[in-house]
mmCIF file of C-alpha atoms in Angstrom:
data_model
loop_
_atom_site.group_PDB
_atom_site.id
_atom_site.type_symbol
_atom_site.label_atom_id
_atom_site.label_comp_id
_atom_site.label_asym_id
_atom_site.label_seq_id
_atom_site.Cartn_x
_atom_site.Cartn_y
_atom_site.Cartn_z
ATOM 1 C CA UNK I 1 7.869 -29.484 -181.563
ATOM 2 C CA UNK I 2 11.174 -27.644 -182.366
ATOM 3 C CA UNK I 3 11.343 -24.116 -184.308
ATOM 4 C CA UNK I 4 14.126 -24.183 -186.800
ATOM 5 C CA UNK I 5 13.218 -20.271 -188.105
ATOM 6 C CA UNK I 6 14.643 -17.709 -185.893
ATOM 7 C CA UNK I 7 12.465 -15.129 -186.420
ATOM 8 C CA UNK I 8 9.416 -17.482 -185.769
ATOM 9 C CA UNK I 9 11.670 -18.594 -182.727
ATOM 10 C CA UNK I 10 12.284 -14.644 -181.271
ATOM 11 C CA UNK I 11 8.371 -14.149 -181.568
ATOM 12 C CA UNK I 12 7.362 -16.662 -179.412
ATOM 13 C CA UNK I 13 9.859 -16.268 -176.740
ATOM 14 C CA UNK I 14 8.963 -12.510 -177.062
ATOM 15 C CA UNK I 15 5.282 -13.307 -176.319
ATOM 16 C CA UNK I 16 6.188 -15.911 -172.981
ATOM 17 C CA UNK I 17 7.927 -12.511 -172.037
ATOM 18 C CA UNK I 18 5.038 -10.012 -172.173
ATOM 19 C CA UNK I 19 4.236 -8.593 -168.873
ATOM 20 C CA UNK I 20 1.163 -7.964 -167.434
ATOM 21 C CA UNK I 21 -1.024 -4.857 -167.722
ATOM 22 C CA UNK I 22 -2.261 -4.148 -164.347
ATOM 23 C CA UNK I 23 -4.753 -1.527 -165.807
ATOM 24 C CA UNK I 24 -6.446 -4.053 -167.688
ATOM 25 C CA UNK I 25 -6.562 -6.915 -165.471
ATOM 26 C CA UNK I 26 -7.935 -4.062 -162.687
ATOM 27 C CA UNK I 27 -10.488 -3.036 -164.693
ATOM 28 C CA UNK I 28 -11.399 -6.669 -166.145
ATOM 29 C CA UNK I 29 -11.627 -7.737 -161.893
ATOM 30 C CA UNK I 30 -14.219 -4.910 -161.528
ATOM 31 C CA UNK I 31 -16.321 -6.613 -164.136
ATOM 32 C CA UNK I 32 -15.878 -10.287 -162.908
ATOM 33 C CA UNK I 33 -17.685 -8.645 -159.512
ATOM 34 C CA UNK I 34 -20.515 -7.100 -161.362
ATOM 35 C CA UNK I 35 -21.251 -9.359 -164.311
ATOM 36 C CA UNK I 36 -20.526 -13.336 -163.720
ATOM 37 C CA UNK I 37 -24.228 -13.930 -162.493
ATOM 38 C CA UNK I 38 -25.603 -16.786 -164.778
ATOM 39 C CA UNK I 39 -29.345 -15.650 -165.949
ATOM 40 C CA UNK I 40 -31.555 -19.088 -166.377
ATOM 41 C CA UNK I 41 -34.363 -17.367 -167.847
ATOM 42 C CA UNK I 42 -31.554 -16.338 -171.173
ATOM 43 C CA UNK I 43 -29.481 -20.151 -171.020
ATOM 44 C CA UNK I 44 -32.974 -22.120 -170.906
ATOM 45 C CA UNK I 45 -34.624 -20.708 -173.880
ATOM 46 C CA UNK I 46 -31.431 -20.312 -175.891
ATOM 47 C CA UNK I 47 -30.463 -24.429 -175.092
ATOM 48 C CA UNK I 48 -34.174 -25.713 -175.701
ATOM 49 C CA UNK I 49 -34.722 -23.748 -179.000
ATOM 50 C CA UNK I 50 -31.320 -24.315 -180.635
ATOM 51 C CA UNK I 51 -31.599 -28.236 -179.919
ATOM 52 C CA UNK I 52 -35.507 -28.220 -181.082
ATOM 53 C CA UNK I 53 -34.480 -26.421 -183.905
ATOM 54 C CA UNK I 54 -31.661 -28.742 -184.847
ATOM 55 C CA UNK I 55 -33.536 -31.479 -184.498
ATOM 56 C CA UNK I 56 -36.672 -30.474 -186.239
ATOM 57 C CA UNK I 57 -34.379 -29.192 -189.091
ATOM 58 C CA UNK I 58 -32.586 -32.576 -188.819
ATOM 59 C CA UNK I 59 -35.827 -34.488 -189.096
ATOM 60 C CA UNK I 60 -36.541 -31.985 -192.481
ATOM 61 C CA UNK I 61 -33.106 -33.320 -193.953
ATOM 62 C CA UNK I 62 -33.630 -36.704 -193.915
ATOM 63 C CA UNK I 63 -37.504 -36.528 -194.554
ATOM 64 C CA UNK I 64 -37.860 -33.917 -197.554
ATOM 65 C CA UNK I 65 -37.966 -35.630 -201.220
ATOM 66 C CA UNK I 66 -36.893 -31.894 -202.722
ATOM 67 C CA UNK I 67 -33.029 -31.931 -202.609
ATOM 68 C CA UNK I 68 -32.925 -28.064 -201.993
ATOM 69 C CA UNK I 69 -35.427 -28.320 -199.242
ATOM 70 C CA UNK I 70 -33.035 -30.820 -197.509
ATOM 71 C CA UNK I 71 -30.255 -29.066 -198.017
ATOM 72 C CA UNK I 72 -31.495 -26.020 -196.314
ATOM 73 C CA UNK I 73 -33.035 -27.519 -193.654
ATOM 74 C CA UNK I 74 -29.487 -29.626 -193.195
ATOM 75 C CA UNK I 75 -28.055 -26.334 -192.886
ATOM 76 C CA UNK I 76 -30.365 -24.897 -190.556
ATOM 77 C CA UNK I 77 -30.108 -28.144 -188.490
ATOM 78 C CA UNK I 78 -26.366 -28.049 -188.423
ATOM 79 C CA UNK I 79 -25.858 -24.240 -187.320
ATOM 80 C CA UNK I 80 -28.504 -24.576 -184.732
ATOM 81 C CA UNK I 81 -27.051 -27.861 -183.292
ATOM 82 C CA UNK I 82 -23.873 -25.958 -183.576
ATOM 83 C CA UNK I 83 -24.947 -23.573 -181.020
ATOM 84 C CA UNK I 84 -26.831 -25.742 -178.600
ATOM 85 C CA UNK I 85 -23.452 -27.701 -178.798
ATOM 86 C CA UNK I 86 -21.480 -24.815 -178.064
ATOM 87 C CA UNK I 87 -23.125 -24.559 -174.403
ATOM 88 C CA UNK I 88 -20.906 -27.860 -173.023
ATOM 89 C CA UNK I 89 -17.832 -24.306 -172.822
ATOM 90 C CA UNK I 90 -19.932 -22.821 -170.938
ATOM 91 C CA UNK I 91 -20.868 -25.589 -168.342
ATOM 92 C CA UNK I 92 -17.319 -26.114 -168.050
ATOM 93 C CA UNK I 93 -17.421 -22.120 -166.389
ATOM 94 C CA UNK I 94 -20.665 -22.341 -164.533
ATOM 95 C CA UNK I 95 -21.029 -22.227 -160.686
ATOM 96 C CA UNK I 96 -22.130 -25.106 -158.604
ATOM 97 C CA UNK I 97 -25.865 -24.525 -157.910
ATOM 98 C CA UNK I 98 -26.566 -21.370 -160.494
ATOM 99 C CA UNK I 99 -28.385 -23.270 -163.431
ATOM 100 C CA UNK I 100 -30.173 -26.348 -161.413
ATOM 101 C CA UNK I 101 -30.862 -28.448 -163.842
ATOM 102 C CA UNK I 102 -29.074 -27.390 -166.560
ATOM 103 C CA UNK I 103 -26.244 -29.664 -166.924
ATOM 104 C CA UNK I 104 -28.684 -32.896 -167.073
ATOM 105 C CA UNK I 105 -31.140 -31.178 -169.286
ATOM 106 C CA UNK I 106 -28.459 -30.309 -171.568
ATOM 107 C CA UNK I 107 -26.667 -33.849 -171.559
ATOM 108 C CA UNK I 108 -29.981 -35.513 -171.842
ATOM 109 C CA UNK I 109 -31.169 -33.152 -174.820
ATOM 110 C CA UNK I 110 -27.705 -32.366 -176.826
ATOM 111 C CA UNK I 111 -24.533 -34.261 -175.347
ATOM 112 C CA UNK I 112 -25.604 -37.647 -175.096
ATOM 113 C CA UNK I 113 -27.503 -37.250 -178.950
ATOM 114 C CA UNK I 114 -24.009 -36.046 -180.077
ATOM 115 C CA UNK I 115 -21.976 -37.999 -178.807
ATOM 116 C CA UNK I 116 -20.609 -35.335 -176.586
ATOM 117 C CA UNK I 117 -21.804 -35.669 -173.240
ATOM 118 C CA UNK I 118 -20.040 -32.776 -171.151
ATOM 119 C CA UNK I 119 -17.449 -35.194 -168.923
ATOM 120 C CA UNK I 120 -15.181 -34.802 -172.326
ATOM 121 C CA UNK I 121 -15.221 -31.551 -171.230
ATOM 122 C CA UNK I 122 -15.344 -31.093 -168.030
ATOM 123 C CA UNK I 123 -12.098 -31.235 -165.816
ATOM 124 C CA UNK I 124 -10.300 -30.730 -169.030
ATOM 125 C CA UNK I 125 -11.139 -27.074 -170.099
ATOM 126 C CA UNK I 126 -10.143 -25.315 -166.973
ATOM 127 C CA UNK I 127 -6.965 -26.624 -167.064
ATOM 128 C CA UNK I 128 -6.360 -24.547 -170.433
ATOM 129 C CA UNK I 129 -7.618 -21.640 -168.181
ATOM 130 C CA UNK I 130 -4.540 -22.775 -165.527
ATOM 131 C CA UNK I 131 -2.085 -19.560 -165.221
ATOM 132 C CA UNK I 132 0.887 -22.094 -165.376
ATOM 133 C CA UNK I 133 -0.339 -24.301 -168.004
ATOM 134 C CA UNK I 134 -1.323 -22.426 -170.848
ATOM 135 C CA UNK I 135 0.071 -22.883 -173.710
ATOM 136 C CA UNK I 136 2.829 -25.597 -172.062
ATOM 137 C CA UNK I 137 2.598 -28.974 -173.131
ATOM 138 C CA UNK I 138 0.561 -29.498 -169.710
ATOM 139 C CA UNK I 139 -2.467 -27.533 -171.789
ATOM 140 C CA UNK I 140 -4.680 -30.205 -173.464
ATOM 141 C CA UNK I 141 -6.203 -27.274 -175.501
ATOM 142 C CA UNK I 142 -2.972 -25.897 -177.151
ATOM 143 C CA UNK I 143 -0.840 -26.725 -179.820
ATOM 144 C CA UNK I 144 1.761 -24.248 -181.541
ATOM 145 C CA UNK I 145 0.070 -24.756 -184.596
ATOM 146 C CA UNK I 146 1.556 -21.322 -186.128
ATOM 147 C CA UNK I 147 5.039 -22.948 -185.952
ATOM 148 C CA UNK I 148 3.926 -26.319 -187.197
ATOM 149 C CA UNK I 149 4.325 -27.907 -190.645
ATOM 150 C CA UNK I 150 1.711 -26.803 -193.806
ATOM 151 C CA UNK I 151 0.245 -29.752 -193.785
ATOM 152 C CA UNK I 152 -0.808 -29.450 -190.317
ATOM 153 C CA UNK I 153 -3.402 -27.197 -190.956
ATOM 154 C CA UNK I 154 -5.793 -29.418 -193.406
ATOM 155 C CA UNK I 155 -4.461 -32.462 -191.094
ATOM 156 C CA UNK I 156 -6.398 -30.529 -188.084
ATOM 157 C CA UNK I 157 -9.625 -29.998 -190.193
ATOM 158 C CA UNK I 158 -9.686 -33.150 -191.811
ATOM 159 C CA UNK I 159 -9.538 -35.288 -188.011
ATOM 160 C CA UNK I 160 -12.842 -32.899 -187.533
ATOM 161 C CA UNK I 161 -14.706 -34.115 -190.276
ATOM 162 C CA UNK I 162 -14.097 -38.152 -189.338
ATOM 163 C CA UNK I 163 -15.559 -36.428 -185.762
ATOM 164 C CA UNK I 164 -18.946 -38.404 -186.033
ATOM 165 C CA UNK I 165 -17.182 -41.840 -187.171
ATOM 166 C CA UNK I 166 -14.836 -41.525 -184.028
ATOM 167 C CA UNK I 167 -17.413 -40.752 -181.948
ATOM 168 C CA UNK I 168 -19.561 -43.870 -182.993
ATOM 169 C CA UNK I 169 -16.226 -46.281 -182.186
ATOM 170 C CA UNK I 170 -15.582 -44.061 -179.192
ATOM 171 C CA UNK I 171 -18.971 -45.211 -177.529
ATOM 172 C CA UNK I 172 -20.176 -47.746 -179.139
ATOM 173 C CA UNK I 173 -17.165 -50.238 -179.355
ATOM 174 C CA UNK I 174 -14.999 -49.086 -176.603
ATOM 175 C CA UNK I 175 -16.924 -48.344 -174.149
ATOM 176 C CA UNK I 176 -18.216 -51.998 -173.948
ATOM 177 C CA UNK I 177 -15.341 -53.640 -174.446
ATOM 178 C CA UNK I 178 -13.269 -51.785 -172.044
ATOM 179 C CA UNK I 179 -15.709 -52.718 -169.001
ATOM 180 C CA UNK I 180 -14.859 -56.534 -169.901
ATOM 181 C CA UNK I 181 -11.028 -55.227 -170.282
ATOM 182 C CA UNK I 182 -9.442 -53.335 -167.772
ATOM 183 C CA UNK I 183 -6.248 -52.166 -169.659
ATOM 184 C CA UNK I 184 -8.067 -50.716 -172.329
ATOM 185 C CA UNK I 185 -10.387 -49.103 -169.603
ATOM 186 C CA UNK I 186 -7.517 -47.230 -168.626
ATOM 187 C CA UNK I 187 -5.949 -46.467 -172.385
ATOM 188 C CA UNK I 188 -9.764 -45.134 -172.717
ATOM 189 C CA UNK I 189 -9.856 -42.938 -169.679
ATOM 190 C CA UNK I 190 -6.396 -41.565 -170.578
ATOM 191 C CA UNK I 191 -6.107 -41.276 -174.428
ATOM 192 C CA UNK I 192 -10.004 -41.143 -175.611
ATOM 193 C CA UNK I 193 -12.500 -39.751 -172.977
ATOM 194 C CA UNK I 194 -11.282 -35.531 -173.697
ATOM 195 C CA UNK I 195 -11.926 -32.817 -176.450
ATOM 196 C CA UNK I 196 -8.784 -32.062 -176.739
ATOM 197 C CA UNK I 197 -6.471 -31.060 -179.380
ATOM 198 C CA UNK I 198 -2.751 -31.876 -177.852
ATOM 199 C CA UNK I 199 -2.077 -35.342 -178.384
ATOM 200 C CA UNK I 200 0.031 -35.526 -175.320
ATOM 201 C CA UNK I 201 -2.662 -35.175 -173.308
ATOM 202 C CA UNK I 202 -3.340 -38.347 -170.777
ATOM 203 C CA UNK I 203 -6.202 -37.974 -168.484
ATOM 204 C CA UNK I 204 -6.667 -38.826 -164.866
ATOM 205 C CA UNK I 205 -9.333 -41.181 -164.025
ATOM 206 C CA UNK I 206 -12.455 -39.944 -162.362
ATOM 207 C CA UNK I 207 -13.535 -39.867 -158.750
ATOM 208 C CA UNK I 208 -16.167 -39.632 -156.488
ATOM 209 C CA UNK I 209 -19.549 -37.336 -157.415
ATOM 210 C CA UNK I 210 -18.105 -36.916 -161.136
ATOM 211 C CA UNK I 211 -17.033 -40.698 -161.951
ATOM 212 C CA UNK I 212 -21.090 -41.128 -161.376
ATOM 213 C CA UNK I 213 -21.590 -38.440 -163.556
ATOM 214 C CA UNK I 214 -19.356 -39.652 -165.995
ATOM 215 C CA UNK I 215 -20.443 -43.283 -166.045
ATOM 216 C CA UNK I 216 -24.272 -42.432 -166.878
ATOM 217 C CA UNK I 217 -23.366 -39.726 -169.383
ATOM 218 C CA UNK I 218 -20.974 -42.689 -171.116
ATOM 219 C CA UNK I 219 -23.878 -45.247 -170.407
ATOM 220 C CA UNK I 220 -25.941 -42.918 -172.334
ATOM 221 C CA UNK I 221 -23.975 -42.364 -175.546
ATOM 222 C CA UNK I 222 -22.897 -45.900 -175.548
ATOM 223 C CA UNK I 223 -26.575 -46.832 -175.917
ATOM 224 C CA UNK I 224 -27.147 -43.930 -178.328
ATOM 225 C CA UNK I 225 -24.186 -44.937 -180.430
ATOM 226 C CA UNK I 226 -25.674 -48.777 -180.609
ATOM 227 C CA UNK I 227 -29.112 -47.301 -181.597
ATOM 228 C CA UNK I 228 -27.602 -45.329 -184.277
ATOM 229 C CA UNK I 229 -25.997 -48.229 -185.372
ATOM 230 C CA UNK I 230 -29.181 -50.783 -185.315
ATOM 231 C CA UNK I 231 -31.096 -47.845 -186.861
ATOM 232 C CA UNK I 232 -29.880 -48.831 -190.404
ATOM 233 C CA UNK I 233 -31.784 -52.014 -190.051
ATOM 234 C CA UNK I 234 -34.845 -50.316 -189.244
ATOM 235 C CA UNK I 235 -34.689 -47.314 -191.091
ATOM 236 C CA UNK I 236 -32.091 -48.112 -193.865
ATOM 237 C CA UNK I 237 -29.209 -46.182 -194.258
ATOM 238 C CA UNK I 238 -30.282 -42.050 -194.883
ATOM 239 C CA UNK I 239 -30.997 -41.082 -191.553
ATOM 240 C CA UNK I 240 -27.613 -41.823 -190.424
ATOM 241 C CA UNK I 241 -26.189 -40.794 -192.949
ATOM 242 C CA UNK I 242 -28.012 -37.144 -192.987
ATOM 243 C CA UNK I 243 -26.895 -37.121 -189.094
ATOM 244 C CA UNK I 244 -23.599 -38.034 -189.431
ATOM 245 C CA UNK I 245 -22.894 -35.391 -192.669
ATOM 246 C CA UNK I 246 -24.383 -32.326 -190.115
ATOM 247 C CA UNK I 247 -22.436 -33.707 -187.152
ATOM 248 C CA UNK I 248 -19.521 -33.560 -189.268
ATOM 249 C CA UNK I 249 -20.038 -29.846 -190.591
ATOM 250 C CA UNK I 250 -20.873 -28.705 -187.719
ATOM 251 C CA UNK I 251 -17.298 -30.002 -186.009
ATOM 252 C CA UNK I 252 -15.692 -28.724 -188.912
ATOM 253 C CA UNK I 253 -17.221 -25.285 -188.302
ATOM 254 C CA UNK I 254 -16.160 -25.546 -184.722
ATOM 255 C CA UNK I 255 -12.979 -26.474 -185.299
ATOM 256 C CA UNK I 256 -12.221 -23.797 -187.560
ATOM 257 C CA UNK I 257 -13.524 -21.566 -184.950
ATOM 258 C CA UNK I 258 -10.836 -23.308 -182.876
ATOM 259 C CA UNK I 259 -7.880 -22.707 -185.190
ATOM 260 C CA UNK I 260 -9.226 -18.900 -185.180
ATOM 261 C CA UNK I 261 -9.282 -19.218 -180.971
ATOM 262 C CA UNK I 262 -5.712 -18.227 -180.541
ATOM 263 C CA UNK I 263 -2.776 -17.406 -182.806
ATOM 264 C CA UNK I 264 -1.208 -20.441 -181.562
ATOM 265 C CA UNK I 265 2.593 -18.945 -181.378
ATOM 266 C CA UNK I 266 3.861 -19.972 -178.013
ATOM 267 C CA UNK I 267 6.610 -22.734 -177.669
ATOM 268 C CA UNK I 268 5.792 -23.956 -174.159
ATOM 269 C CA UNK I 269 6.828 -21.420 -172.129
ATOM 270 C CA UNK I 270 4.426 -20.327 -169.238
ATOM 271 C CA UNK I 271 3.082 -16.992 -170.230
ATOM 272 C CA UNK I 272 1.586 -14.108 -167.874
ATOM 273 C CA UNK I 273 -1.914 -13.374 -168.084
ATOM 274 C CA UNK I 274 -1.563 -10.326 -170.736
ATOM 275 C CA UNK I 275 0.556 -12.847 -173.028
ATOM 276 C CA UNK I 276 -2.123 -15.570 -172.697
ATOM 277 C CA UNK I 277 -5.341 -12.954 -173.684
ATOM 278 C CA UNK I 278 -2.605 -11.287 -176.750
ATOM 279 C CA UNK I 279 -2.166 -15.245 -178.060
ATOM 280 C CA UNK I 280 -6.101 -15.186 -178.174
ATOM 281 C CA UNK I 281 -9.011 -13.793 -180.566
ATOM 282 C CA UNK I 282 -11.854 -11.555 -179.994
ATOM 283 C CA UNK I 283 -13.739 -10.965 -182.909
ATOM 284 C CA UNK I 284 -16.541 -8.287 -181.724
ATOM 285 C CA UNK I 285 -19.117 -6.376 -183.502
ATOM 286 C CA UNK I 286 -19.769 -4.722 -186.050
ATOM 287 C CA UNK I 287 -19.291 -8.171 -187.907
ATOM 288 C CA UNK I 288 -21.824 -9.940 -187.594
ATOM 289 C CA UNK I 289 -21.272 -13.665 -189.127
ATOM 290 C CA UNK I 290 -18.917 -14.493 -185.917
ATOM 291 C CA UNK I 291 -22.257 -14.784 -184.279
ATOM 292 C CA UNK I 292 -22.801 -17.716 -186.226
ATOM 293 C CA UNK I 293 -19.079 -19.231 -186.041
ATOM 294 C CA UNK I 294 -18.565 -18.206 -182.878
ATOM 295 C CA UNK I 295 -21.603 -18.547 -180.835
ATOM 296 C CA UNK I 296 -22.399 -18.420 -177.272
ATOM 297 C CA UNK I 297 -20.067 -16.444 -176.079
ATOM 298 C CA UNK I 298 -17.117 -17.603 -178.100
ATOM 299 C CA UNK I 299 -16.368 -14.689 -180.327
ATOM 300 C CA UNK I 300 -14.627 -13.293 -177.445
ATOM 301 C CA UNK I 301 -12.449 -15.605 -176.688
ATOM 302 C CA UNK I 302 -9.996 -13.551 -175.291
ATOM 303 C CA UNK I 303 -12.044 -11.641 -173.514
ATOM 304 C CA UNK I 304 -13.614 -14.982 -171.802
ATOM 305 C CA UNK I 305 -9.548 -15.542 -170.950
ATOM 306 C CA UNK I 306 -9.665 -12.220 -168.910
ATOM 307 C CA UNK I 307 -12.831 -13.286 -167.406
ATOM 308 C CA UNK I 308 -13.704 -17.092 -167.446
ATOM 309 C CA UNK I 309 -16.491 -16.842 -164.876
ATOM 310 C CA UNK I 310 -18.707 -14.357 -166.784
ATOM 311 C CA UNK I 311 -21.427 -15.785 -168.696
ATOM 312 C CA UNK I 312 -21.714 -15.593 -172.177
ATOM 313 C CA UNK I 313 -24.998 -13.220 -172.309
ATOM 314 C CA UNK I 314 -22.689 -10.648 -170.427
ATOM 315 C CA UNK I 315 -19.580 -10.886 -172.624
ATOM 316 C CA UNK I 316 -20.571 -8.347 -175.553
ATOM 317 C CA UNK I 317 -21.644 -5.876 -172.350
ATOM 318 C CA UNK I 318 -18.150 -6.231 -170.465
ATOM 319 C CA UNK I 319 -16.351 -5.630 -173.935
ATOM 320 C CA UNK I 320 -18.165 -2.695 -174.554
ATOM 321 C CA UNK I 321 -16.941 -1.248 -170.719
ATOM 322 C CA UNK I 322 -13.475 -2.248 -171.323
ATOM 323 C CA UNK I 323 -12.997 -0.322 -174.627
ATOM 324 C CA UNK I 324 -14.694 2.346 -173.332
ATOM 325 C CA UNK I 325 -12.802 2.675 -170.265
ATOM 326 C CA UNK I 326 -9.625 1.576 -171.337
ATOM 327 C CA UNK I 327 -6.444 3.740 -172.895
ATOM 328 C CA UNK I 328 -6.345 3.397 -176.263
ATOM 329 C CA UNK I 329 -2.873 1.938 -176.384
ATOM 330 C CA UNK I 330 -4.398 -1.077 -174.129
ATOM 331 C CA UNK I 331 -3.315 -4.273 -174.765
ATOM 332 C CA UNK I 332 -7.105 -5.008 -174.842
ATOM 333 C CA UNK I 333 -7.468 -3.463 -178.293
ATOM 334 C CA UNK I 334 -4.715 -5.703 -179.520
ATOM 335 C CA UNK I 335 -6.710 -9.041 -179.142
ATOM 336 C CA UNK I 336 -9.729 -7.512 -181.501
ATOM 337 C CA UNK I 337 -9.639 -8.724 -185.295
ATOM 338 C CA UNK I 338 -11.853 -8.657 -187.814
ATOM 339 C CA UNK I 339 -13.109 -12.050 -188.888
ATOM 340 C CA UNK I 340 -12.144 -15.285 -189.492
ATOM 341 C CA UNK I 341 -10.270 -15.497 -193.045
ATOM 342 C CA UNK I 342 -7.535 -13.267 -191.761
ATOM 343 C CA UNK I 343 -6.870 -15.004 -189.007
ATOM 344 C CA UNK I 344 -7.049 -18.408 -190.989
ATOM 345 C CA UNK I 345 -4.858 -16.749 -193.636
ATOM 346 C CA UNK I 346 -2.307 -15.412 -190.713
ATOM 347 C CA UNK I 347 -1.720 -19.150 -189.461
ATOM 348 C CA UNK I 348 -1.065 -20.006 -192.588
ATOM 349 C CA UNK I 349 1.459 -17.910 -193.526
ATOM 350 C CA UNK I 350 3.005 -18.935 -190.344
ATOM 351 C CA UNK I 351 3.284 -22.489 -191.052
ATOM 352 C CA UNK I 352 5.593 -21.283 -194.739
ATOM 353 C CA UNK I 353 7.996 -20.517 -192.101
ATOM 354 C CA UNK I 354 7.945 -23.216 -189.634
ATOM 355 C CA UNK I 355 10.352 -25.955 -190.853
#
């Protein structure tokens, strides 16, 4: 992607530029030493009653005759699946050994019923979080999408909503027809087993412990996607259709959360570690409907860029150090906004310029 406007074109060079403040990374360090300890006894409860939640809300949806009933409890199901969702970030980030357990439970319970099992994420995530890779064409979670066409925008949401249809073909006709055809087994590996947004992106086939963890948690949403299929037989066609209407809010939520991540300016360039948490979003208290967009963890994104190994339940606590310890002309203070219309609104008025 070229950029034709030169003042569009000065900004993001200016922003690969940015040095880093020692000051903040310093004090940020101190944190990662005193806060990344997962706590099982906060992840556990949080996973199990989001996904029992979801689904109980889900099972409202398609059973209640009252349309307003259903639609509330749709709603209900699809921010609480949201949110047990939104833990497959944070097992990207988690330490070998702290949450035993946790990764199957969470697979077994929310990723594989989904559609998402975590090895989408997994080995792909952290390379976003690689000093020399993000925000290069190397990052499979960045896009300049602030220099891009108009149309991109809508184009990005839009690809969210068909989520649950893609999924479906993902698993359920893919998957078994690439084990009977080994060039499409690759093309699958490469081009369709990763959340990510840049289309570039080609992954590397799996090895070792993680290719067996991969080829259950595929087994498993293969098989899921085949039941959800053959349910429409059984069941007629409502309850998929219920399911697949939530799964596809709920993406669209998330990936409006995404386009609200970063601010999306940088060409390519490698960028320092102040440039990379300036190109991202917190969006702290005292707002308090991030919580629901941005759950988990993932209203401080930028924060999370500072400090990638501290859980989520610690986040709001290291913010709260940082600003209090911090100059008030830090950089840190720069990554805060508001909410998430002005940032949607801010991208947009970036793509007028972007020819």
């Amino acid at each position: 992607m070229t950029v034709h406007d030169p003042i569009l074109a000065a900004a993001s060079r200016t922003r690969s530029a940015i040095p880093d403040d020692t000051k903040m990374l310093r004090a940020a360090a101190d944190l990662t030493r005193t806060l990344s300890t997962a706590n099982p006894a906060i992840y556990w409860p949080d996973m199990l009653a989001s996904a029992l939640i979801g689904y109980g809300a889900l099972a409202g949806a398609i059973l209640a005759q009252n349309v307003a009933i259903a639609i509330g409890c749709a709603l209900l199901s699809m921010m609480a699946l949201y949110r047990a969702a939104s833990f497959i970030h944070e097992l990207t980030h988690i330490r070998k050994g702290a949450l035993p357990g946790f990764r199957f439970g969470w697979n077994l319970l929310v990723g594989i019923p989904l559609m998402i099992p975590s090895f989408l994420y997994e080995g792909v995530h952290t390379q976003h979080h690689a000093r020399t890779r993000y925000g290069t064409a190397e990052d499979p979670e960045y896009l300049p999408l602030a220099l891009m066409k108009p149309w991109s925008l809508p184009l990005f949401i839009v690809v969210a909503a068909l989520a649950p249809i893609g999924l479906i073909l993902r698993f359920g006709v893919l998957t078994p027809l690439s084990l009977l055809i080994p060039p499409l087994r690759r093309k699958v590996v490469a081009e369709f087993s990763a959340l990510s947004i840049n289309p570039a992106y080609r992954r590397r086939a799996p090895e070792g412990e993680f290719a067996r963890m991969w080829h259950w948690q595929e087994a498993g949403a293969c098989l899921f996607a085949l039941a959800l299929v053959g349910s429409v037989f059984a069941f007629g066609w409502k309850p998929l259709l219920v399911y697949m209407a939530i799964h596809s809010a709920m993406t669209v939520i998330n990936q409006l959360r995404t386009l609200v991540a970063h601010l999306w300016e940088n060409e390519g360039e490698a960028m320092t570690v102040t440039a990379q948490y300036l190109d991202s979003v917190n969006v702290p208290p005292p707002g308090t409907l991030p919580e629901l967009w941005a759950p988990v963890g993932l209203r401080y994104h930028a924060l999370h860029h500072l400090l990638p190994s501290v859980p989520y339940h610690n986040l709001a606590a290291a913010h709260r150090q940082l600003m209090a310890t911090l100059d008030i002309d830090s950089p840190y203070r720069q990554g805060n906004y508001t909410g998430m219309f002005p940032l949607v609104a801010k991208i947009a008025r970036s793509t007028m310029h972007a020819r």
